[in-house]
Amino acid sequence: MKQQFEQYTQEDFDVWETLSSRQEVNLKDKACTEYLSAIDDMKEVLYPGRIAEFSQLNDWFETRTGWTMYCVPGLIPVDKFFELLAKKQFCSSTWLRNMEQLDYLEEPDMFHDVFGHVPLLSNNVFSEFIHEFGKLGVQNIKNEERLIQLQRLYWFTIEFGLIDQNGPKVYGAGIASSFGESIYSLDQKTARVPFNLDEVLTTFFETDKIQEKYFVIESMEQLYQAIIELKARWK
Ligand SMILES: [Fe+2]
């Protein structure tokens, strides 16, 4: 499957522009430094004025952390998902929400996948974390309990993680790509707890509800150490 760039409509470009420019402004004081500097580094291939073209993203990554975009029609089987990550292939949708559902989505679209996830793939430590995560998934693909634990780890870090940088900041893609959740997750009244690997591995989540609590890491290095620890435990 390939991104059919010429098939995007004017509405698609308008949606991309509206979401990206709104969120770039919104995240200026909310996203972590790693995310913001990645957005800055990638400004020639990822910016509000034009839908991101996967071939350009691939060229950009080739001389950096080496990720490539892998187009998927929607959610894919878990074994395929881990296999791709283990090969540094990041799966992404190519469709975009329409103007009537800017803030409501049942499945991740290209704005979530690209604007939310892709910037941090250029960060060396985060890139290694997610790569190791994929490899660990492949090694444990027949172990249902471990796969559930890995899904929780993914959910509370890669999707909905916060990091402490003089106060909580956003790095999870589910938050970074959501106008409402980037505000809510940092609200004084919202529950936030320090990241703890064992607690994350045993915490349930529901995909269609707003998060009850967020886990806050101290640094990207802490994430990487967490996956290394899990790998050692599961040997
Ligand atoms: Fe996601």
mmCIF file of C-alpha atoms and ligand atoms in Angstrom:
data_model
loop_
_atom_site.group_PDB
_atom_site.id
_atom_site.type_symbol
_atom_site.label_atom_id
_atom_site.label_comp_id
_atom_site.label_asym_id
_atom_site.label_seq_id
_atom_site.Cartn_x
_atom_site.Cartn_y
_atom_site.Cartn_z
ATOM 1 C CA MET A 1 0.000 0.000 0.000
ATOM 2 C CA LYS A 2 1.263 3.469 -0.900
ATOM 3 C CA GLN A 3 0.275 6.960 0.049
ATOM 4 C CA GLN A 4 -1.745 8.234 -2.922
ATOM 5 C CA PHE A 5 -0.680 11.812 -2.516
ATOM 6 C CA GLU A 6 -2.374 13.101 -5.676
ATOM 7 C CA GLN A 7 -5.719 11.830 -4.419
ATOM 8 C CA TYR A 8 -5.936 14.173 -1.452
ATOM 9 C CA THR A 9 -8.729 16.680 -1.842
ATOM 10 C CA GLN A 10 -8.820 20.375 -1.000
ATOM 11 C CA GLU A 11 -10.741 19.450 2.153
ATOM 12 C CA ASP A 12 -7.899 17.103 3.176
ATOM 13 C CA PHE A 13 -5.360 19.901 2.766
ATOM 14 C CA ASP A 14 -7.628 22.269 4.712
ATOM 15 C CA VAL A 15 -8.054 19.736 7.520
ATOM 16 C CA TRP A 16 -4.306 19.169 7.709
ATOM 17 C CA GLU A 17 -3.629 22.916 7.750
ATOM 18 C CA THR A 18 -6.307 23.643 10.365
ATOM 19 C CA LEU A 19 -5.226 20.866 12.722
ATOM 20 C CA SER A 20 -1.479 21.401 12.331
ATOM 21 C CA SER A 21 -1.467 25.169 12.742
ATOM 22 C CA ARG A 22 -3.819 25.048 15.710
ATOM 23 C CA GLN A 23 -1.793 22.363 17.438
ATOM 24 C CA GLU A 24 1.616 23.898 16.674
ATOM 25 C CA VAL A 25 0.529 27.028 18.543
ATOM 26 C CA ASN A 26 -1.192 25.088 21.315
ATOM 27 C CA LEU A 27 1.816 22.845 21.966
ATOM 28 C CA LYS A 28 4.400 25.637 22.193
ATOM 29 C CA ASP A 29 4.129 25.788 25.989
ATOM 30 C CA LYS A 30 2.831 22.227 26.475
ATOM 31 C CA ALA A 31 5.050 19.822 24.542
ATOM 32 C CA CYS A 32 8.418 18.585 25.794
ATOM 33 C CA THR A 33 11.635 20.051 24.424
ATOM 34 C CA GLU A 34 12.425 16.880 22.437
ATOM 35 C CA TYR A 35 9.119 17.078 20.570
ATOM 36 C CA LEU A 36 9.411 20.809 19.898
ATOM 37 C CA SER A 37 12.958 20.574 18.619
ATOM 38 C CA ALA A 38 11.964 17.630 16.396
ATOM 39 C CA ILE A 39 9.126 19.684 14.904
ATOM 40 C CA ASP A 40 11.645 22.439 14.271
ATOM 41 C CA ASP A 41 14.208 20.081 12.710
ATOM 42 C CA MET A 42 11.544 18.563 10.461
ATOM 43 C CA LYS A 43 10.009 21.808 9.267
ATOM 44 C CA GLU A 44 10.910 21.170 5.628
ATOM 45 C CA VAL A 45 8.995 17.881 5.505
ATOM 46 C CA LEU A 46 6.365 18.343 8.235
ATOM 47 C CA TYR A 47 4.495 21.640 8.380
ATOM 48 C CA PRO A 48 0.919 22.947 8.295
ATOM 49 C CA GLY A 49 0.885 24.206 4.692
ATOM 50 C CA ARG A 50 1.090 20.803 3.016
ATOM 51 C CA ILE A 51 0.085 17.267 3.950
ATOM 52 C CA ALA A 52 3.218 15.354 4.888
ATOM 53 C CA GLU A 53 4.455 13.234 1.994
ATOM 54 C CA PHE A 54 5.745 9.879 3.207
ATOM 55 C CA SER A 55 8.495 9.617 0.582
ATOM 56 C CA GLN A 56 9.922 12.919 1.861
ATOM 57 C CA LEU A 57 9.680 11.765 5.462
ATOM 58 C CA ASN A 58 11.521 8.577 4.509
ATOM 59 C CA ASP A 59 14.295 10.543 2.801
ATOM 60 C CA TRP A 60 14.604 12.781 5.826
ATOM 61 C CA PHE A 61 14.856 9.858 8.247
ATOM 62 C CA GLU A 62 17.327 7.955 6.092
ATOM 63 C CA THR A 63 20.298 9.995 7.294
ATOM 64 C CA ARG A 64 18.981 10.240 10.874
ATOM 65 C CA THR A 65 17.369 7.470 12.931
ATOM 66 C CA GLY A 66 16.476 5.364 9.880
ATOM 67 C CA TRP A 67 12.716 4.950 10.267
ATOM 68 C CA THR A 68 10.463 4.445 7.268
ATOM 69 C CA MET A 69 6.754 4.999 6.984
ATOM 70 C CA TYR A 70 4.626 1.909 6.369
ATOM 71 C CA CYS A 71 1.113 2.612 5.094
ATOM 72 C CA VAL A 72 -1.759 0.698 6.656
ATOM 73 C CA PRO A 73 -5.496 0.908 5.977
ATOM 74 C CA GLY A 74 -6.316 1.117 9.699
ATOM 75 C CA LEU A 75 -5.577 -0.938 12.801
ATOM 76 C CA ILE A 76 -3.450 -4.000 12.041
ATOM 77 C CA PRO A 77 -2.887 -7.344 13.829
ATOM 78 C CA VAL A 78 -0.619 -7.074 16.825
ATOM 79 C CA ASP A 79 2.077 -9.436 15.498
ATOM 80 C CA LYS A 80 2.403 -7.393 12.314
ATOM 81 C CA PHE A 81 2.588 -4.202 14.368
ATOM 82 C CA PHE A 82 5.498 -5.477 16.479
ATOM 83 C CA GLU A 83 7.279 -6.904 13.432
ATOM 84 C CA LEU A 84 7.183 -3.524 11.729
ATOM 85 C CA LEU A 85 8.494 -1.641 14.754
ATOM 86 C CA ALA A 86 11.284 -4.185 15.089
ATOM 87 C CA LYS A 87 12.314 -3.272 11.519
ATOM 88 C CA LYS A 88 12.021 0.457 12.241
ATOM 89 C CA GLN A 89 8.933 0.707 10.073
ATOM 90 C CA PHE A 90 6.289 2.946 11.510
ATOM 91 C CA CYS A 91 2.762 2.141 10.468
ATOM 92 C CA SER A 92 0.564 5.043 9.552
ATOM 93 C CA SER A 93 -2.865 5.622 8.112
ATOM 94 C CA THR A 94 -3.044 7.735 4.988
ATOM 95 C CA TRP A 95 -6.620 8.977 5.389
ATOM 96 C CA LEU A 96 -7.649 12.156 7.195
ATOM 97 C CA ARG A 97 -10.679 12.991 9.312
ATOM 98 C CA ASN A 98 -13.100 15.465 7.751
ATOM 99 C CA MET A 99 -13.898 19.021 8.795
ATOM 100 C CA GLU A 100 -16.958 17.921 10.786
ATOM 101 C CA GLN A 101 -14.935 15.635 13.065
ATOM 102 C CA LEU A 102 -11.831 17.673 13.766
ATOM 103 C CA ASP A 103 -11.911 16.724 17.443
ATOM 104 C CA TYR A 104 -13.576 13.349 17.406
ATOM 105 C CA LEU A 105 -11.993 10.187 16.081
ATOM 106 C CA GLU A 106 -12.702 6.502 16.557
ATOM 107 C CA GLU A 107 -9.558 5.314 14.833
ATOM 108 C CA PRO A 108 -6.199 7.013 14.443
ATOM 109 C CA ASP A 109 -5.905 8.931 11.182
ATOM 110 C CA MET A 110 -2.830 10.307 9.429
ATOM 111 C CA PHE A 111 -2.791 13.482 11.508
ATOM 112 C CA HIS A 112 -2.551 11.443 14.708
ATOM 113 C CA ASP A 113 0.026 9.053 13.246
ATOM 114 C CA VAL A 114 2.230 11.650 11.602
ATOM 115 C CA PHE A 115 1.911 14.819 13.663
ATOM 116 C CA GLY A 116 1.596 12.885 16.933
ATOM 117 C CA HIS A 117 4.078 10.036 16.532
ATOM 118 C CA VAL A 118 6.591 10.823 13.835
ATOM 119 C CA PRO A 119 8.517 13.799 15.333
ATOM 120 C CA LEU A 120 9.873 11.846 18.302
ATOM 121 C CA LEU A 121 11.066 9.018 16.049
ATOM 122 C CA SER A 122 13.888 11.429 15.201
ATOM 123 C CA ASN A 123 15.029 11.548 18.825
ATOM 124 C CA ASN A 124 17.812 8.998 19.288
ATOM 125 C CA VAL A 125 16.799 7.782 22.739
ATOM 126 C CA PHE A 126 13.087 7.632 22.000
ATOM 127 C CA SER A 127 13.806 5.916 18.683
ATOM 128 C CA GLU A 128 15.852 3.242 20.445
ATOM 129 C CA PHE A 129 13.117 2.793 23.034
ATOM 130 C CA ILE A 130 10.400 2.135 20.481
ATOM 131 C CA HIS A 131 12.693 -0.049 18.385
ATOM 132 C CA GLU A 132 13.529 -2.213 21.440
ATOM 133 C CA PHE A 133 9.834 -2.242 22.298
ATOM 134 C CA GLY A 134 9.064 -3.713 18.865
ATOM 135 C CA LYS A 135 11.781 -6.353 19.165
ATOM 136 C CA LEU A 136 10.549 -7.368 22.605
ATOM 137 C CA GLY A 137 7.039 -7.736 21.179
ATOM 138 C CA VAL A 138 8.322 -10.027 18.412
ATOM 139 C CA GLN A 139 10.218 -12.173 20.948
ATOM 140 C CA ASN A 140 7.118 -12.553 23.113
ATOM 141 C CA ILE A 141 4.478 -12.800 20.423
ATOM 142 C CA LYS A 142 3.111 -16.093 21.740
ATOM 143 C CA ASN A 143 2.848 -14.891 25.331
ATOM 144 C CA GLU A 144 -0.561 -13.291 25.738
ATOM 145 C CA GLU A 145 0.057 -11.915 29.209
ATOM 146 C CA ARG A 146 3.273 -10.190 28.176
ATOM 147 C CA LEU A 147 1.608 -8.746 25.096
ATOM 148 C CA ILE A 148 -1.055 -7.178 27.295
ATOM 149 C CA GLN A 149 1.681 -5.683 29.445
ATOM 150 C CA LEU A 150 3.433 -4.302 26.373
ATOM 151 C CA GLN A 151 0.175 -2.782 25.180
ATOM 152 C CA ARG A 152 -0.183 -1.030 28.524
ATOM 153 C CA LEU A 153 3.362 0.229 28.322
ATOM 154 C CA TYR A 154 2.682 1.557 24.817
ATOM 155 C CA TRP A 155 -0.539 3.183 25.918
ATOM 156 C CA PHE A 156 0.839 4.980 28.968
ATOM 157 C CA THR A 157 4.053 6.148 27.290
ATOM 158 C CA ILE A 158 4.058 6.347 23.487
ATOM 159 C CA GLU A 159 0.375 7.310 23.344
ATOM 160 C CA PHE A 160 -0.384 9.121 26.599
ATOM 161 C CA GLY A 161 2.925 9.803 28.305
ATOM 162 C CA LEU A 162 3.961 13.006 30.034
ATOM 163 C CA ILE A 163 7.492 14.058 31.003
ATOM 164 C CA ASP A 164 8.628 16.315 33.817
ATOM 165 C CA GLN A 165 10.468 19.350 32.482
ATOM 166 C CA ASN A 166 9.875 22.052 35.088
ATOM 167 C CA GLY A 167 6.322 20.782 35.311
ATOM 168 C CA PRO A 168 4.512 18.178 33.198
ATOM 169 C CA LYS A 169 4.971 18.358 29.430
ATOM 170 C CA VAL A 170 3.488 16.309 26.619
ATOM 171 C CA TYR A 171 5.318 13.640 24.631
ATOM 172 C CA GLY A 172 2.639 10.973 23.999
ATOM 173 C CA ALA A 173 1.175 11.040 20.494
ATOM 174 C CA GLY A 174 -2.423 10.647 21.645
ATOM 175 C CA ILE A 175 -2.038 13.860 23.605
ATOM 176 C CA ALA A 176 0.187 15.743 21.156
ATOM 177 C CA SER A 177 -2.313 15.214 18.339
ATOM 178 C CA SER A 178 -5.338 16.204 20.430
ATOM 179 C CA PHE A 179 -6.204 19.834 21.114
ATOM 180 C CA GLY A 180 -8.483 18.963 24.034
ATOM 181 C CA GLU A 181 -6.318 16.330 25.672
ATOM 182 C CA SER A 182 -3.148 18.434 25.509
ATOM 183 C CA ILE A 183 -4.969 20.977 27.666
ATOM 184 C CA TYR A 184 -6.737 18.439 29.917
ATOM 185 C CA SER A 185 -3.655 16.294 30.646
ATOM 186 C CA LEU A 186 -1.769 19.299 32.039
ATOM 187 C CA ASP A 187 -4.676 20.715 34.012
ATOM 188 C CA GLN A 188 -4.029 21.166 37.727
ATOM 189 C CA LYS A 189 -6.992 18.940 38.595
ATOM 190 C CA THR A 190 -5.875 16.011 36.407
ATOM 191 C CA ALA A 191 -4.284 13.007 38.158
ATOM 192 C CA ARG A 192 -0.614 12.483 37.334
ATOM 193 C CA VAL A 193 1.770 10.015 38.956
ATOM 194 C CA PRO A 194 5.485 9.356 38.530
ATOM 195 C CA PHE A 195 6.238 6.658 35.958
ATOM 196 C CA ASN A 196 6.654 3.264 37.566
ATOM 197 C CA LEU A 197 7.176 0.270 35.314
ATOM 198 C CA ASP A 198 5.323 -2.245 37.498
ATOM 199 C CA GLU A 199 2.388 0.061 37.996
ATOM 200 C CA VAL A 200 2.136 0.731 34.255
ATOM 201 C CA LEU A 201 2.237 -2.991 33.447
ATOM 202 C CA THR A 202 -0.699 -3.658 35.765
ATOM 203 C CA THR A 203 -2.870 -0.636 34.970
ATOM 204 C CA PHE A 204 -5.974 -1.182 32.823
ATOM 205 C CA PHE A 205 -6.948 1.270 30.142
ATOM 206 C CA GLU A 206 -9.984 1.843 28.000
ATOM 207 C CA THR A 207 -9.440 3.232 24.545
ATOM 208 C CA ASP A 208 -12.700 5.143 24.305
ATOM 209 C CA LYS A 209 -12.520 7.021 27.600
ATOM 210 C CA ILE A 210 -10.571 10.048 28.684
ATOM 211 C CA GLN A 211 -7.531 9.037 30.768
ATOM 212 C CA GLU A 212 -8.024 8.751 34.529
ATOM 213 C CA LYS A 213 -4.355 9.297 35.197
ATOM 214 C CA TYR A 214 -1.157 9.975 33.359
ATOM 215 C CA PHE A 215 2.301 8.587 34.068
ATOM 216 C CA VAL A 216 5.094 11.148 34.132
ATOM 217 C CA ILE A 217 8.626 10.116 33.186
ATOM 218 C CA GLU A 218 11.725 12.010 34.334
ATOM 219 C CA SER A 219 13.582 11.703 31.046
ATOM 220 C CA MET A 220 13.588 9.825 27.727
ATOM 221 C CA GLU A 221 16.467 7.824 29.148
ATOM 222 C CA GLN A 222 14.121 6.492 31.835
ATOM 223 C CA LEU A 223 11.880 5.069 29.109
ATOM 224 C CA TYR A 224 14.781 3.369 27.430
ATOM 225 C CA GLN A 225 15.958 1.919 30.746
ATOM 226 C CA ALA A 226 12.437 0.602 31.386
ATOM 227 C CA ILE A 227 12.390 -1.436 28.184
ATOM 228 C CA ILE A 228 15.905 -2.726 28.850
ATOM 229 C CA GLU A 229 14.806 -3.809 32.312
ATOM 230 C CA LEU A 230 11.758 -5.577 30.930
ATOM 231 C CA LYS A 231 13.914 -7.348 28.363
ATOM 232 C CA ALA A 232 16.236 -8.576 31.128
ATOM 233 C CA ARG A 233 13.282 -9.800 33.246
ATOM 234 C CA TRP A 234 11.775 -11.736 30.360
ATOM 235 C CA LYS A 235 14.951 -13.490 29.282
HETATM 236 FE FE FE B 1 -1.083 6.318 18.115
#
